[in-house]
Amino acid sequence: MSASTTRNDRDQLLSDLCPELCKKIPEHAIITNPEELSAYECDAFTTMRQQPLLTVLPETIEQVQHVMRCCFTLEIPVVARGAGTGLTAGSMPVENGVLLAMTKFDQIHEIDAANRTALVDPGVRNLAISEATAPYNLYFAPDPSSQLACSVGGNVAENAGGVHCLKYGLTVHNVLELEIITADGTMITLGSAALDSAGYDLTALMCGSEGLLGIVVKVRVKLLPKPDCASVLLAAFATIEDAGTAIAAIIGAGLIPAGLEMIDQTGICAIEELMHAGYPTDAAAVIICELDGGKEEVADELSSVIDILKRFNASAIEIAQTPEDSKRIWAARKAAFPALARLAPDNYIMDGTIPRRALAQVWKQINVLADQYNLQVVNVFHAGDGNMHPSILFDSSDDDQHKRAFELGTRILELCIEVGGTISGEHGIGLEKINQMCLQFSEKELTQFHALKQAFDAKTLLNPGKQIPTLARCAEFNAMHVHHGDMPFPHLERF
Ligand SMILES: Cc1cc2nc3c(=O)[nH]c(=O)nc-3n(C[C@H](O)[C@H](O)[C@H](O)COP(=O)(O)OP(=O)(O)OC[C@H]3O[C@@H](n4cnc5c(N)ncnc54)[C@H](O)[C@@H]3O)c2cc1C
């Protein structure tokens, strides 16, 4: 509880809100006990925490509408939560706000194999969609590494990506229709079951809106047919420059692999230690590449990729011979973050995305910055779409290390902007990167974001304080960080 809030404020809010909520929501679905509330204090960005006023676990759309109407009348903020696997403090509660946990919305309502769509609740786990549609030889393409746990509502709100998004797009490209509850409790439908829809594309707007514009209560997703054939390879490199340049060359040659990932040596060793997948621990970097499609197409593309990898001095190339081999290579990659969690008490995962031509240079520069800040940075990332995930290892119980880790994170994001990239590729902004929004966007652009937010949520009750910084916050941040002179970031080397 902050100095600005007293126990009396909290008690008063509870006594105003609870009787209203209880008119339509069963008591067991409302949590007010501080001990139980501690389970909802943070998402996977565990260094930021806040207890909500209370948590509601609604079971029906009408209950969600009731929560929103009560909070709208009493002007109490609401933060939606899916599975809480977010990496940016997006579903961290706000002080004296309601946390709306969508866990009980876990039904797959319809699988329409002929139209290749499924209608699902927002609390359905990402992987559960592909599991349920496998008998129809269909799957849901967005596949975040957290897909075992994360919810499709969270995927929509974060516009989540994954290893196969290079070829098949992010969540926004795989969602057709959304049912939304607005801040005042109104239900609206965005998009349609058809491939296109008239009017503004508000479905796309909702993807990546991080719970600031509405609560997602139903999602119609697109399903894709499983490819006839898929081939996975693992290539080792003696230098990160060669690995980075090979990635750019594969894309430059007009090839679009289903997945194209890169891991540095510390990442390789950490993964190998946990998964024993046969990754070459003496390599400076590995590339994982998956090609899919018709049999002949895959064979042609595989031979082109191998030529490129050899041209950039790949020291060893393993081509998966069986589905089990492919599974082993991918399962190890997807276990990267648990593997890194064994290396240090805390792990600050960045998400900047850069033009692929700058991969090798930025990777090198990140290592220079890591030395300057005396911290270890591990790179495991979706290289094919330039989505870097440098992971800064640190110990948050050491104040100095904690401070250095966050400063280094800011430097890395500045570096991404400097080379023409962006501060988030798939994890979103939340609270974690809110200051860096001030670096990426001008005052005029942020003003438009605020105008949009106002159109949906005039009282600023939905996930307030996240994603879009106030202009005052930016003025303060920029005064501290933006140096005067010609270059926006004169302390960085220009590319
Ligand atoms: C080990 C690990 C690996 C990961 N790998 C990836 C990856 O490869 N790609 C990737 O994109 N992400 C990845 N993530 C991040 C995270 O899993 C995704 O952002 C995911 O989409 C979050 O889903 P969630 O259900 O956990 O959402 P939460 O963390 O609960 O919430 C995330 C945001 O969505 C909002 N929200 C949730 N549900 C709703 C709803 N029904 N309506 C409106 N807003 C809602 C919340 O308010 C919050 O702003 C990873 C995370 C971990 C821990």
Coordinates of C-alpha atoms and ligand atoms in Angstrom, one line a residue:
M1 CA 0.0 0.0 0.0
S2 CA 1.5 3.3 -1.0
A3 CA 1.8 6.4 1.2
S4 CA -0.9 8.0 -0.8
T5 CA -3.4 5.3 0.1
T6 CA -4.5 4.6 3.6
R7 CA -6.2 1.4 4.9
N8 CA -9.4 3.6 5.2
D9 CA -9.3 4.4 1.4
R10 CA -9.1 0.7 0.7
D11 CA -11.8 -0.3 3.2
Q12 CA -14.1 2.4 1.9
L13 CA -13.6 1.2 -1.7
L14 CA -14.3 -2.4 -0.7
S15 CA -17.5 -1.4 1.1
D16 CA -18.7 0.6 -1.9
L17 CA -17.8 -2.0 -4.5
C18 CA -18.4 -5.4 -2.9
P19 CA -22.2 -5.1 -2.3
E20 CA -22.6 -3.9 -5.9
L21 CA -20.6 -6.8 -7.3
C22 CA -22.4 -9.3 -5.1
K23 CA -25.7 -8.5 -6.8
K24 CA -24.7 -10.6 -9.8
I25 CA -21.4 -12.3 -8.9
P26 CA -21.2 -15.3 -6.6
E27 CA -19.1 -14.7 -3.5
H28 CA -16.6 -17.5 -4.3
A29 CA -15.7 -15.6 -7.5
I30 CA -14.5 -12.5 -5.5
I31 CA -11.2 -12.5 -3.7
T32 CA -10.4 -9.9 -1.1
N33 CA -8.1 -11.7 1.3
P34 CA -4.6 -10.2 1.0
E35 CA -2.9 -13.6 1.2
E36 CA -4.9 -15.0 -1.7
L37 CA -4.5 -11.7 -3.6
S38 CA -0.7 -12.1 -3.5
A39 CA -1.0 -14.7 -6.3
Y40 CA -2.2 -11.9 -8.6
E41 CA 0.5 -9.3 -7.8
C42 CA 2.6 -9.7 -10.9
D43 CA 3.0 -11.4 -14.3
A44 CA 6.2 -13.0 -15.4
F45 CA 8.0 -9.7 -15.0
T46 CA 8.3 -10.4 -11.4
T47 CA 10.4 -7.4 -10.3
M48 CA 7.2 -5.2 -10.4
R49 CA 4.4 -6.0 -8.0
Q50 CA 1.2 -4.5 -6.8
Q51 CA -1.8 -6.1 -4.9
P52 CA -5.2 -5.3 -6.4
L53 CA -8.1 -4.0 -4.3
L54 CA -9.8 -7.3 -5.2
T55 CA -9.8 -10.0 -7.8
V56 CA -12.9 -11.2 -9.7
L57 CA -13.0 -14.5 -11.5
P58 CA -16.1 -14.1 -13.7
E59 CA -17.8 -17.1 -15.2
T60 CA -20.1 -15.5 -17.8
I61 CA -20.1 -12.6 -20.2
E62 CA -22.9 -11.0 -18.2
Q63 CA -20.7 -11.1 -15.1
V64 CA -17.9 -9.4 -16.9
Q65 CA -20.4 -6.7 -18.0
H66 CA -21.6 -6.3 -14.4
V67 CA -18.0 -5.9 -13.1
M68 CA -17.4 -3.2 -15.8
R69 CA -20.6 -1.4 -15.1
C70 CA -20.0 -1.3 -11.3
C71 CA -16.4 -0.1 -11.8
F72 CA -17.5 2.5 -14.4
T73 CA -20.1 3.9 -12.0
L74 CA -17.6 4.0 -9.0
E75 CA -14.7 5.0 -11.3
I76 CA -12.5 2.1 -10.2
P77 CA -9.8 0.9 -12.6
V78 CA -9.9 -2.6 -14.0
V79 CA -6.9 -4.7 -15.2
A80 CA -7.6 -7.8 -17.2
R81 CA -5.5 -10.9 -16.6
G82 CA -5.1 -14.1 -18.8
A83 CA -2.6 -16.6 -17.6
G84 CA -0.1 -14.0 -16.2
T85 CA 2.8 -15.1 -18.5
G86 CA 3.3 -11.5 -19.8
L87 CA 6.8 -10.2 -19.7
T88 CA 6.1 -6.5 -19.3
A89 CA 4.0 -6.1 -16.2
G90 CA 1.0 -5.7 -18.4
S91 CA -1.4 -7.5 -16.2
M92 CA 0.1 -6.2 -13.0
P93 CA -2.8 -4.8 -11.0
V94 CA -3.1 -1.1 -10.3
E95 CA -3.4 0.2 -6.7
N96 CA -7.0 0.1 -5.6
G97 CA -8.1 -1.4 -8.9
V98 CA -10.0 -4.5 -9.7
L99 CA -8.1 -7.4 -11.3
L100 CA -10.4 -9.3 -13.7
A101 CA -9.0 -12.8 -14.1
M102 CA -10.4 -14.5 -17.2
T103 CA -9.2 -18.0 -16.2
K104 CA -12.7 -19.5 -16.1
F105 CA -13.4 -18.6 -19.7
D106 CA -11.8 -21.8 -21.0
Q107 CA -14.1 -23.3 -23.5
I108 CA -13.6 -24.0 -27.2
H109 CA -17.1 -23.4 -28.5
E110 CA -16.9 -24.3 -32.2
I111 CA -14.4 -25.8 -34.6
D112 CA -15.5 -25.1 -38.2
A113 CA -13.2 -27.3 -40.2
A114 CA -14.7 -26.3 -43.5
N115 CA -14.1 -22.6 -42.9
R116 CA -10.9 -23.3 -41.0
T117 CA -12.0 -21.2 -38.0
A118 CA -12.5 -21.8 -34.3
L119 CA -14.6 -19.8 -31.8
V120 CA -12.9 -19.8 -28.4
D121 CA -13.0 -18.2 -24.9
P122 CA -10.2 -15.8 -24.1
G123 CA -8.9 -18.0 -21.2
V124 CA -8.2 -21.0 -23.5
R125 CA -4.5 -21.9 -23.6
N126 CA -2.8 -21.1 -26.9
L127 CA -1.6 -24.7 -27.4
A128 CA -5.1 -26.1 -26.6
I129 CA -6.4 -24.7 -29.9
S130 CA -3.9 -26.7 -32.0
E131 CA -4.4 -29.8 -29.8
A132 CA -8.2 -29.6 -30.3
T133 CA -8.0 -29.0 -34.1
A134 CA -5.3 -31.6 -34.8
P135 CA -7.8 -34.3 -35.7
Y136 CA -8.9 -32.0 -38.6
N137 CA -5.3 -31.6 -39.6
L138 CA -5.5 -27.9 -38.7
Y139 CA -3.6 -25.7 -36.2
F140 CA -3.4 -22.2 -34.8
A141 CA -0.2 -20.6 -36.1
P142 CA 0.9 -18.1 -33.4
D143 CA 3.1 -20.2 -31.1
P144 CA 4.7 -18.2 -28.3
S145 CA 7.3 -20.2 -26.4
S146 CA 4.8 -19.9 -23.5
Q147 CA 2.1 -21.6 -25.5
L148 CA 1.6 -24.4 -22.9
A149 CA 0.3 -21.8 -20.5
C150 CA -0.6 -18.4 -22.1
S151 CA -4.2 -17.6 -23.0
V152 CA -5.5 -16.6 -26.3
G153 CA -7.0 -13.4 -24.7
G154 CA -3.5 -12.5 -23.6
N155 CA -2.2 -13.3 -27.1
V156 CA -4.7 -10.9 -28.6
A157 CA -4.0 -8.2 -26.1
E158 CA -0.2 -8.5 -26.6
N159 CA -0.4 -9.3 -30.4
A160 CA 1.8 -12.3 -29.5
G161 CA 4.2 -13.9 -31.9
G162 CA 6.4 -17.0 -31.8
V163 CA 8.8 -19.1 -33.8
H164 CA 6.4 -19.6 -36.7
C165 CA 5.2 -16.0 -37.1
L166 CA 7.9 -15.2 -39.7
K167 CA 5.9 -17.0 -42.3
Y168 CA 2.4 -17.2 -40.8
G169 CA 2.1 -13.8 -39.1
L170 CA 1.4 -12.6 -35.5
T171 CA -1.8 -13.0 -33.6
V172 CA -3.3 -10.0 -35.5
H173 CA -3.0 -12.0 -38.8
N174 CA -4.7 -15.0 -37.3
V175 CA -7.8 -13.5 -35.7
L176 CA -11.0 -12.8 -37.5
E177 CA -13.5 -11.7 -35.0
L178 CA -13.6 -10.5 -31.4
E179 CA -16.3 -9.9 -28.8
I180 CA -15.4 -7.1 -26.5
I181 CA -16.8 -5.6 -23.3
T182 CA -16.1 -1.9 -23.3
A183 CA -15.2 0.2 -20.2
D184 CA -18.9 1.0 -19.5
G185 CA -20.0 -2.7 -19.9
T186 CA -21.3 -2.6 -23.4
M187 CA -20.8 -5.6 -25.6
I188 CA -19.5 -5.1 -29.2
T189 CA -18.4 -7.4 -32.0
L190 CA -15.4 -6.5 -34.0
G191 CA -14.6 -8.1 -37.4
S192 CA -16.6 -11.0 -38.7
A193 CA -16.4 -14.7 -39.6
A194 CA -15.6 -13.6 -43.2
L195 CA -12.1 -12.8 -44.3
D196 CA -12.7 -9.1 -44.5
S197 CA -15.1 -6.8 -42.7
A198 CA -16.5 -3.3 -43.6
G199 CA -15.5 -0.2 -41.7
Y200 CA -12.4 0.5 -39.7
D201 CA -10.3 -2.5 -38.8
L202 CA -11.0 -2.4 -35.0
T203 CA -10.1 -6.1 -34.7
A204 CA -6.5 -5.2 -35.7
L205 CA -6.6 -2.3 -33.4
M206 CA -7.6 -4.5 -30.5
C207 CA -4.6 -6.8 -31.2
G208 CA -1.8 -5.3 -29.2
S209 CA -4.0 -2.9 -27.2
E210 CA -2.9 -4.5 -23.9
G211 CA -6.2 -4.4 -22.2
L212 CA -6.5 -0.6 -22.5
L213 CA -9.4 -0.5 -24.9
G214 CA -11.7 -3.4 -23.9
I215 CA -12.0 -6.8 -22.3
V216 CA -11.9 -9.7 -24.9
V217 CA -14.6 -12.2 -24.1
K218 CA -14.7 -14.3 -27.3
V219 CA -12.2 -14.9 -30.1
R220 CA -12.7 -16.3 -33.6
V221 CA -9.3 -17.5 -34.8
K222 CA -8.1 -18.6 -38.2
L223 CA -6.8 -22.1 -38.5
L224 CA -4.2 -23.3 -41.0
P225 CA -3.9 -26.7 -42.6
K226 CA -0.8 -28.6 -41.4
P227 CA 1.9 -28.5 -44.1
D228 CA 2.5 -31.7 -46.1
C229 CA 6.1 -31.7 -45.2
A230 CA 8.5 -29.8 -42.8
S231 CA 12.3 -30.0 -42.5
V232 CA 14.3 -28.6 -39.6
L233 CA 18.0 -28.0 -39.5
L234 CA 20.5 -26.8 -36.8
A235 CA 23.6 -25.0 -38.1
A236 CA 26.6 -24.1 -36.0
F237 CA 28.8 -21.0 -36.5
A238 CA 32.2 -20.0 -35.1
T239 CA 31.3 -16.3 -35.1
I240 CA 28.1 -14.3 -34.4
E241 CA 28.9 -12.1 -37.4
D242 CA 28.6 -15.1 -39.8
A243 CA 25.4 -16.4 -38.1
G244 CA 23.8 -12.9 -38.3
T245 CA 24.8 -12.3 -41.9
A246 CA 23.6 -15.8 -42.9
I247 CA 20.1 -14.9 -41.5
A248 CA 20.0 -11.7 -43.5
A249 CA 21.2 -13.6 -46.6
I250 CA 18.5 -16.3 -46.3
I251 CA 15.7 -13.6 -46.2
G252 CA 17.5 -11.6 -48.9
A253 CA 17.4 -14.6 -51.2
G254 CA 13.6 -14.5 -51.1
L255 CA 13.2 -17.5 -48.8
I256 CA 10.6 -17.4 -46.0
P257 CA 11.3 -20.2 -43.6
A258 CA 8.5 -21.2 -41.2
G259 CA 10.9 -20.5 -38.4
L260 CA 14.4 -19.0 -38.3
E261 CA 16.0 -18.7 -34.9
M262 CA 19.4 -17.9 -33.5
I263 CA 21.0 -18.6 -30.1
D264 CA 24.4 -17.5 -28.8
Q265 CA 27.0 -19.7 -27.0
T266 CA 25.8 -19.0 -23.4
G267 CA 22.3 -19.8 -24.5
I268 CA 23.4 -23.0 -26.3
C269 CA 25.2 -24.2 -23.2
A270 CA 22.3 -23.3 -20.8
I271 CA 19.8 -25.1 -23.1
E272 CA 22.0 -28.1 -23.5
E273 CA 22.6 -28.4 -19.8
L274 CA 18.8 -28.5 -19.2
M275 CA 17.5 -30.4 -22.3
H276 CA 20.4 -32.5 -23.6
A277 CA 19.3 -31.9 -27.2
G278 CA 22.7 -32.3 -28.9
Y279 CA 23.2 -28.6 -29.4
P280 CA 26.9 -27.9 -30.2
T281 CA 28.3 -26.2 -27.1
D282 CA 31.5 -25.2 -28.8
A283 CA 29.7 -23.0 -31.4
A284 CA 29.6 -19.2 -31.0
A285 CA 26.1 -19.3 -32.3
V286 CA 23.5 -21.7 -33.8
I287 CA 20.7 -21.1 -36.3
I288 CA 17.6 -23.2 -36.3
C289 CA 15.7 -23.1 -39.6
E290 CA 12.4 -24.8 -40.4
L291 CA 11.1 -25.0 -44.0
D292 CA 7.6 -26.3 -44.7
G293 CA 5.2 -26.8 -47.7
G294 CA 5.0 -29.3 -50.5
K295 CA 7.7 -32.0 -50.6
E296 CA 9.5 -30.7 -53.7
E297 CA 9.3 -27.1 -52.6
V298 CA 10.8 -28.0 -49.2
A299 CA 13.6 -30.0 -50.8
D300 CA 14.5 -27.0 -53.1
E301 CA 14.4 -24.5 -50.3
L302 CA 16.4 -26.7 -48.0
S303 CA 19.2 -27.0 -50.6
S304 CA 19.2 -23.2 -51.1
V305 CA 19.4 -22.6 -47.3
I306 CA 22.2 -25.1 -46.9
D307 CA 24.2 -23.3 -49.7
I308 CA 23.8 -20.0 -47.9
L309 CA 24.8 -21.4 -44.5
K310 CA 27.9 -22.9 -46.1
R311 CA 28.7 -19.6 -47.8
F312 CA 28.8 -18.0 -44.4
N313 CA 31.0 -20.7 -42.9
A314 CA 28.6 -22.9 -41.0
S315 CA 30.9 -25.3 -39.3
A316 CA 28.3 -28.1 -38.9
I317 CA 24.8 -28.6 -40.1
E318 CA 22.4 -31.2 -38.7
I319 CA 19.3 -31.9 -40.7
A320 CA 16.5 -33.6 -38.7
Q321 CA 15.9 -37.0 -40.1
T322 CA 12.7 -37.9 -38.2
P323 CA 9.8 -36.0 -36.6
E324 CA 11.4 -36.9 -33.3
D325 CA 14.6 -35.1 -34.3
S326 CA 12.7 -32.0 -35.3
K327 CA 10.7 -32.1 -32.0
R328 CA 14.0 -32.4 -30.0
I329 CA 15.5 -29.4 -31.7
W330 CA 12.4 -27.2 -31.2
A331 CA 11.6 -28.4 -27.7
A332 CA 15.1 -27.3 -26.6
R333 CA 14.7 -23.9 -28.2
K334 CA 11.3 -23.4 -26.5
A335 CA 12.9 -24.3 -23.2
A336 CA 15.4 -21.5 -23.6
F337 CA 13.9 -19.2 -20.9
P338 CA 13.6 -21.9 -18.2
A339 CA 17.2 -22.8 -19.1
L340 CA 18.4 -19.2 -18.6
A341 CA 16.4 -19.0 -15.4
R342 CA 19.0 -21.4 -14.0
L343 CA 21.9 -19.0 -14.7
A344 CA 20.9 -16.1 -12.4
P345 CA 18.2 -15.2 -9.9
D346 CA 16.7 -12.7 -12.4
N347 CA 16.4 -12.4 -16.1
Y348 CA 15.4 -9.2 -17.9
I349 CA 14.2 -10.2 -21.3
M350 CA 14.3 -7.5 -24.0
D351 CA 12.1 -7.6 -27.1
G352 CA 13.5 -5.0 -29.6
T353 CA 13.0 -5.7 -33.3
I354 CA 15.5 -4.4 -35.9
P355 CA 16.0 -4.6 -39.6
R356 CA 17.6 -7.9 -40.3
R357 CA 20.6 -6.3 -42.1
A358 CA 21.7 -4.9 -38.7
L359 CA 21.5 -8.2 -36.8
A360 CA 25.2 -8.9 -36.6
Q361 CA 26.2 -5.3 -35.8
V362 CA 23.6 -4.9 -33.1
W363 CA 24.4 -8.3 -31.6
K364 CA 28.1 -7.2 -31.4
Q365 CA 27.2 -3.8 -30.0
I366 CA 25.0 -5.4 -27.3
N367 CA 28.0 -7.4 -26.2
V368 CA 30.0 -4.2 -26.0
L369 CA 27.3 -2.6 -23.8
A370 CA 27.1 -5.7 -21.6
D371 CA 30.8 -5.4 -20.9
Q372 CA 30.4 -1.7 -20.1
Y373 CA 27.7 -2.5 -17.6
N374 CA 29.5 -5.5 -16.3
L375 CA 26.5 -7.8 -16.8
Q376 CA 26.0 -11.0 -18.7
V377 CA 23.6 -10.8 -21.7
V378 CA 22.4 -14.0 -23.5
N379 CA 20.8 -13.8 -26.9
V380 CA 18.1 -16.3 -27.9
F381 CA 15.8 -14.9 -30.5
H382 CA 13.5 -14.9 -33.5
A383 CA 16.2 -13.8 -35.9
G384 CA 14.2 -14.3 -39.1
D385 CA 11.9 -11.4 -38.3
G386 CA 14.7 -9.4 -36.6
N387 CA 13.0 -9.8 -33.2
M388 CA 15.9 -9.9 -30.6
H389 CA 15.5 -11.2 -27.1
P390 CA 18.7 -10.2 -25.3
S391 CA 18.3 -11.5 -21.8
I392 CA 20.1 -9.6 -19.1
L393 CA 21.1 -11.8 -16.2
F394 CA 21.2 -10.1 -12.8
D395 CA 20.3 -10.4 -9.1
S396 CA 17.5 -8.1 -8.1
S397 CA 18.5 -8.3 -4.4
D398 CA 21.6 -6.4 -5.3
D399 CA 20.4 -2.8 -5.8
D400 CA 23.4 -1.8 -7.9
Q401 CA 23.0 -4.8 -10.3
H402 CA 19.3 -4.1 -10.5
K403 CA 19.9 -0.5 -11.5
R404 CA 22.6 -1.4 -14.0
A405 CA 20.4 -4.1 -15.6
F406 CA 17.6 -1.7 -16.2
E407 CA 19.9 1.0 -17.6
L408 CA 21.5 -1.6 -19.9
G409 CA 18.0 -2.6 -21.0
T410 CA 17.3 1.1 -21.9
R411 CA 20.6 1.3 -23.9
I412 CA 19.6 -1.8 -25.8
L413 CA 16.2 -0.5 -26.7
E414 CA 17.8 2.9 -27.8
L415 CA 20.1 0.9 -30.0
C416 CA 17.1 -0.9 -31.6
I417 CA 15.5 2.5 -32.4
E418 CA 18.8 3.9 -33.6
V419 CA 19.1 1.3 -36.3
G420 CA 15.5 1.8 -37.5
G421 CA 13.8 -0.8 -35.3
T422 CA 11.2 -0.8 -32.6
I423 CA 11.1 -1.4 -28.8
S424 CA 8.7 -4.4 -29.0
G425 CA 8.3 -7.2 -31.4
E426 CA 5.8 -9.3 -29.5
H427 CA 5.9 -8.8 -25.7
G428 CA 4.2 -5.4 -25.7
I429 CA 5.0 -2.4 -23.6
G430 CA 3.1 -2.7 -20.3
L431 CA 4.9 -0.8 -17.6
E432 CA 8.3 -2.2 -18.4
K433 CA 8.9 -0.2 -21.5
I434 CA 6.6 2.7 -21.0
N435 CA 9.5 5.3 -20.8
Q436 CA 11.0 4.0 -24.0
M437 CA 7.7 4.8 -25.8
C438 CA 8.8 8.4 -25.3
L439 CA 11.9 7.7 -27.3
Q440 CA 10.1 5.9 -30.1
F441 CA 7.1 8.3 -30.6
S442 CA 6.8 12.0 -30.9
E443 CA 4.4 14.1 -28.9
K444 CA 2.1 14.4 -31.8
E445 CA 2.0 10.6 -32.3
L446 CA 1.4 10.0 -28.5
T447 CA -1.4 12.6 -28.6
Q448 CA -3.2 10.5 -31.3
F449 CA -2.7 7.3 -29.1
H450 CA -4.3 9.2 -26.2
A451 CA -7.2 10.4 -28.4
L452 CA -7.9 6.8 -29.4
K453 CA -7.8 5.6 -25.8
Q454 CA -10.3 8.4 -24.9
A455 CA -12.7 7.2 -27.7
F456 CA -12.9 3.8 -26.0
D457 CA -12.3 4.6 -22.4
A458 CA -13.1 8.3 -21.6
K459 CA -12.6 7.8 -17.8
T460 CA -9.2 6.0 -18.3
L461 CA -10.3 3.0 -16.2
L462 CA -8.9 0.2 -18.3
N463 CA -5.3 -0.8 -17.4
P464 CA -4.4 2.8 -16.6
G465 CA -0.8 3.9 -16.6
K466 CA 0.3 1.2 -19.0
Q467 CA 1.5 1.1 -22.6
I468 CA 0.9 4.8 -23.6
P469 CA 2.9 7.3 -21.5
T470 CA 1.5 10.7 -20.6
L471 CA 3.1 13.6 -22.2
A472 CA 4.2 14.9 -18.8
R473 CA 6.0 11.6 -18.1
C474 CA 7.7 11.8 -21.5
A475 CA 8.8 15.4 -20.9
E476 CA 10.4 14.3 -17.6
F477 CA 12.0 11.2 -19.2
N478 CA 13.3 12.9 -22.3
A479 CA 14.8 15.8 -20.2
M480 CA 16.8 13.2 -18.4
H481 CA 17.7 11.0 -21.4
V482 CA 17.8 12.8 -24.7
H483 CA 21.1 14.5 -25.2
H484 CA 21.3 17.8 -27.0
G485 CA 23.0 17.7 -30.4
D486 CA 22.4 16.3 -33.9
M487 CA 22.2 12.6 -32.9
P488 CA 19.2 11.3 -30.9
F489 CA 21.6 8.9 -29.0
P490 CA 25.1 10.4 -29.3
H491 CA 26.5 7.9 -26.8
L492 CA 25.9 5.1 -29.3
E493 CA 27.9 4.2 -32.3
R494 CA 26.1 5.1 -35.5
F495 CA 25.3 2.4 -38.0
Ligands
LIG1 C1 8.8 -18.4 -20.8 C2 8.1 -17.4 -21.6 C3 8.2 -17.4 -23.0 C4 7.5 -16.5 -23.8 N1 7.6 -16.5 -25.1 C5 6.9 -15.6 -25.9 C6 7.0 -15.7 -27.3 O1 7.7 -16.5 -27.9 N2 6.2 -14.8 -28.0 C7 5.4 -13.9 -27.4 O2 4.7 -13.1 -28.1 N3 5.3 -13.8 -26.0 C8 6.0 -14.7 -25.3 N4 5.9 -14.6 -23.9 C9 5.1 -13.6 -23.3 C10 3.6 -14.0 -23.0 O3 3.5 -15.3 -22.8 C11 2.7 -13.4 -24.0 O4 2.7 -12.0 -24.0 C12 1.2 -13.9 -23.9 O5 0.5 -13.4 -25.0 C13 0.6 -13.4 -22.6 O6 -0.6 -14.1 -22.4 P1 -1.3 -14.3 -20.9 O7 -2.5 -15.0 -21.1 O8 -0.3 -14.8 -20.0 O9 -1.6 -12.8 -20.6 P2 -1.3 -11.9 -19.3 O10 0.1 -11.9 -19.0 O11 -2.3 -12.3 -18.2 O12 -1.8 -10.5 -19.8 C14 -1.0 -9.8 -20.8 C15 -1.8 -8.6 -21.2 O13 -3.0 -8.9 -21.8 C16 -4.1 -8.3 -21.2 N5 -5.2 -9.2 -21.2 C17 -5.2 -10.5 -20.8 N6 -6.4 -11.1 -21.1 C18 -7.2 -10.2 -21.6 C19 -8.5 -10.1 -22.1 N7 -9.3 -11.2 -22.0 N8 -9.0 -9.0 -22.6 C20 -8.2 -7.8 -22.6 N9 -7.0 -7.8 -22.2 C21 -6.4 -9.0 -21.7 C22 -3.6 -8.0 -19.8 O14 -4.3 -6.9 -19.2 C23 -2.1 -7.6 -20.1 O15 -2.0 -6.3 -20.5 C24 6.6 -15.5 -23.1 C25 6.5 -15.5 -21.7 C26 7.2 -16.5 -21.0 C27 7.1 -16.5 -19.5

